[in-house]
Amino acid sequence: VSGKLILNKKAPFNKKEVILHEEEGNVINIAWRKDLVAWANSKRGIKIMDIEKEEPITGLAKPKGVVEYKNIKPKCLLYWESDSILLVGWGDTFLIIQVTTKEMNKNTESISMRDLSLMPSLVRKAEITTIWQSDCVICGLCPYDANNMIVFGYPLQTISDNESQDNTTQSNKSRFSANQMIPNQPEIQLVRRGTGKILAADLIPMRNWETTLPNQFSLNCTSWSKGAYIWSKGFDCEENKNDLKNLVASPQFFLFSPQDIVVGKARNVDDRVKWNLENKDIQTAISIAMKGKSQLKLHSYNDLVNKWMHEMMKLNKYEEIVVDCGIYLGTDVLLWETYIYKFAKKGKLDVISKVVPPCRTLDGSANLANVRLQSSIYTMILEHLMVSKPNLFLNVIKRWGNPKDFKVRGQKKDLYSIAGIMSSIDSYLRTKLDPFVLEAKGELLLYERHFGHAISTFLSMAKVKANLKKENLPKITKKMSLFKKAEKDESSSRSDTDSDNSDEYAKVFALIEQQDLFNVVLNRVLELILLSKKNAGELLVKRLDKISVAKVVPQLRHRRDLQHWYLHLLFIEAPEQYNTTQYSQFHALQVSLYAEFSPPFQPRRPPPYNSDFLNFLVNCPFAPLEVALAECEKRRPPLWDEIVYILGRLGRTQRALTVLLEEVDCARRAIEFVGSSEKDLWYRLIEYSKNNARFLGSLLDHAAVYKVDIAGLINGVPEGMTIVGLQQKLTKITADYRFQVSINQSGLSCLEADHLDKIRRLNQMRRRGLRVKVNYKPIKPSSRNRTPRHPGYYAFACGHNIVADSSALMGFDDLKGVCPICGIKK
């Protein structure tokens, strides 16, 4: 009332009073936090001071346009959220003020050293980090969590808004007119801190609110949000553990008016569960209860799950139950066992077995790898699946893995008894051979480390599976006759080794090599190939020392397609080892297999033509050509492409050309074949072309490329013969010929230039002097001539030099200037 703000401080012998504020208007509100005090007055706005150092930090003016209702000035709300965050609500304006500490920038040029030493090194400053305007007069506020806060507001609505809502664009609703206002019922709002966006709002039914003024409402909190403290800048949770240990997740607040007190709090888990149950959304209620099990007081999580399960079972929606039950049941062993038995009574164990732990849920959101049920549960599931769903039985065996690898409560305990399941499997297999059950038995034997027996079981499984496919193939073909012919042909052409599961059974083949179990598969090669064609091929080619060709081929005598596949694989993958005399006995068999399984002959096939059979004939020196010729002629139609090659190899070129002209009917291949042969074949080719207009046209298309006698060919064309596109063919021949001539001339000019360049370089080198190394002792001078006499040297371009009187030069004239040592000219 006096307009003063006084701070009382203790002195050694008396009290000291410090005046912080006076003669600047009445003090509206005060907020104190440790060494910081903030206050608001009607004239100067908001001030913040450091009371320890008695230094002002900042002064902020009153927000412009603060609404006044019935000439009552709204109160200014101040709240220190942390040591550096001040929340301000004044009228309809909200501010967040951040107090920061910065290092002082000392300018040594203008300040003396004494004054410089007395200046503080750190200075506190304040800045507004957030400001927004509400749609009501703020009567109270408190933080809710890290991003949101609670505002207790008194909405005021202008009369013009009631009369016409089309003029809202002319003025902002958040700025009120003092002369045209009507009050609305007070409300509590949950708003964003940074933007002021309203997330939720509820009207508060307080008595006599129509006659209550905005400054008569207020809000207080009993506890503050930990998230709000974390949101505050510069606040360290580790340093303030003692302040935060008793805080709750969301505040509980009290709303005051002259006639009422209203307690508000955030909805808890029970409230949310109850609301969803009332709206018949039980799955959402379960999800909410699952996340807050420890906070449930009025509801039981297990009761909610039981209710949902019973409702779904009444509707026979077992598949939908399985999708979510893994998440809902979680790690509760008792619940799992209860509902597994209920599914068993309904005969639906195959449905729930997909999510029985240890496993992951179907959507992958929960990991149940550490959940363990009673062994009897797993045994019951496996025995049921073995009889009703063998394929699912195998999948569950693989998914659960080795039952001896699990631990329960620190003690090693089998998930289920392998011996008991093996006994049930043996009893089942006596009545029916099922490939899925056999494969499951093999997996269990691998868990028991009975590797030899396991591999034998896998081979038996492959044989049974192949037999079942063979039995079902006629039924499939008959059924597919109702569909398109293309689909029928594709289905009927499938073999029992086309669907190769190389990755699935790779461990079996790796085990054969690691444990040296070749004696188990030595006499069961066919079953090994049926198990996995790709892996079997790699093993048979790689370990010829363990499984010889002589052992494999006889076992495949009833499967000539697999014989062909195996021998072709040897020829491709191990040519250096296979293309020898050691395996020549199999080459004749391979020739007949190639002839049997080669693709049918197609006339007029353009070059280059290549096939596996032709590749074998070209690259295998031990292939019997006469046998190959006979096998090719047996085919209907005969394999004329291979026959042409074989006849060429046997020297029967006339017959080979006849086959090319009459059967293959390809001018380009005929020209290629004749190009390396004698001239008689050329005459034969030209004579044949004169009587066949189509063949002659094809021959003209390729004549220039293969150096055919074009002039003779054209002159020999009978008069009156019609050749389609003759003009274009002759134009092309002329262009090709000119192109070849230009290339030839360019090549000759390059060769001449290169030759001349080399001659010039050789001439320059020959004109250079040769260094001669003297290794000759001069003749002693005579009594008449005192000067030593030297006979001279012969120097050669090769670098050798010989003394003129050396015996090496005897007959030098006969050598014609050639070095007697290396033969290079002088």
Coordinates of N, CA, C and O in Angstrom, one line a residue, residues 2 13 51 61 74-75 84 139 149 174 184 204 271 314 323 371 487 531 540 621 634 641 734 780 804:
S2 N 2.0 1.2 0.7 CA 2.9 2.4 0.8 C 3.7 2.5 -0.4 O 4.3 3.6 -0.6
F13 N 24.7 -6.9 14.9 CA 24.1 -6.5 16.2 C 22.7 -6.0 16.0 O 22.0 -5.8 17.0
I51 N 19.5 -10.2 -4.6 CA 19.5 -9.6 -3.3 C 20.8 -9.9 -2.5 O 21.1 -9.2 -1.5
A61 N 8.9 -3.8 -18.9 CA 7.7 -2.9 -18.9 C 6.5 -3.8 -18.9 O 6.5 -4.9 -19.3
P74 N -6.2 -6.3 -13.6 CA -5.9 -7.7 -13.4 C -4.5 -7.8 -12.6 O -3.7 -7.0 -12.7
K75 N -4.5 -8.9 -11.9 CA -3.2 -9.1 -11.1 C -2.2 -9.7 -11.9 O -2.4 -10.4 -13.0
S84 N 16.3 -20.3 -12.4 CA 16.6 -19.3 -13.5 C 15.3 -19.1 -14.4 O 15.4 -18.3 -15.4
C139 N -6.0 -16.1 -14.6 CA -6.2 -16.0 -13.1 C -5.2 -16.9 -12.3 O -5.1 -16.7 -11.1
M149 N 1.6 -26.6 -19.9 CA 1.3 -26.0 -18.6 C -0.2 -25.8 -18.4 O -1.0 -25.9 -19.4
S174 N -8.2 -12.3 -28.8 CA -7.4 -12.3 -27.6 C -7.2 -10.9 -27.0 O -6.7 -10.7 -25.9
N184 N -17.7 -15.0 -19.2 CA -18.1 -16.4 -19.5 C -17.6 -17.2 -18.3 O -16.9 -16.8 -17.4
I204 N -15.3 -24.8 -15.5 CA -15.3 -25.1 -14.1 C -16.6 -24.6 -13.5 O -16.9 -23.3 -13.6
D271 N -8.9 -43.9 -14.3 CA -9.9 -43.1 -15.0 C -9.9 -43.4 -16.5 O -11.0 -43.5 -17.1
K314 N -16.1 -66.3 -27.4 CA -17.5 -66.5 -27.6 C -17.8 -66.2 -29.1 O -18.7 -66.8 -29.7
V323 N -3.1 -62.7 -32.4 CA -2.3 -61.5 -32.8 C -1.9 -60.7 -31.6 O -0.8 -60.1 -31.5
V371 N 10.6 -66.3 -21.2 CA 9.4 -66.9 -20.5 C 9.4 -68.4 -20.7 O 9.6 -68.9 -21.8
E487 N -0.5 -72.3 -67.6 CA -0.4 -72.6 -66.2 C -0.3 -74.2 -66.1 O 0.4 -74.7 -65.2
L531 N 17.3 -84.1 -51.5 CA 17.3 -83.3 -50.3 C 17.6 -81.8 -50.7 O 16.9 -80.9 -50.3
L540 N 29.3 -83.2 -54.2 CA 29.7 -84.3 -55.1 C 30.9 -83.9 -56.0 O 31.8 -84.7 -56.3
P621 N 38.1 -83.6 -75.5 CA 38.8 -84.3 -76.5 C 38.5 -85.8 -76.6 O 38.8 -86.5 -77.6
K634 N 19.2 -89.9 -84.1 CA 18.1 -90.6 -83.5 C 17.0 -89.7 -83.1 O 15.8 -90.0 -83.1
D641 N 22.2 -78.9 -85.9 CA 23.3 -78.0 -85.6 C 24.5 -78.8 -85.1 O 25.6 -78.5 -85.5
T734 N 27.9 -52.6 -101.9 CA 28.8 -51.5 -102.4 C 29.3 -50.7 -101.2 O 30.5 -50.4 -101.1
K780 N 105.7 -52.9 -80.0 CA 106.8 -52.1 -79.5 C 107.5 -51.4 -80.7 O 107.6 -51.9 -81.8
A804 N 92.4 -55.2 -86.1 CA 92.5 -55.5 -87.5 C 93.4 -56.7 -87.8 O 93.1 -57.4 -88.8

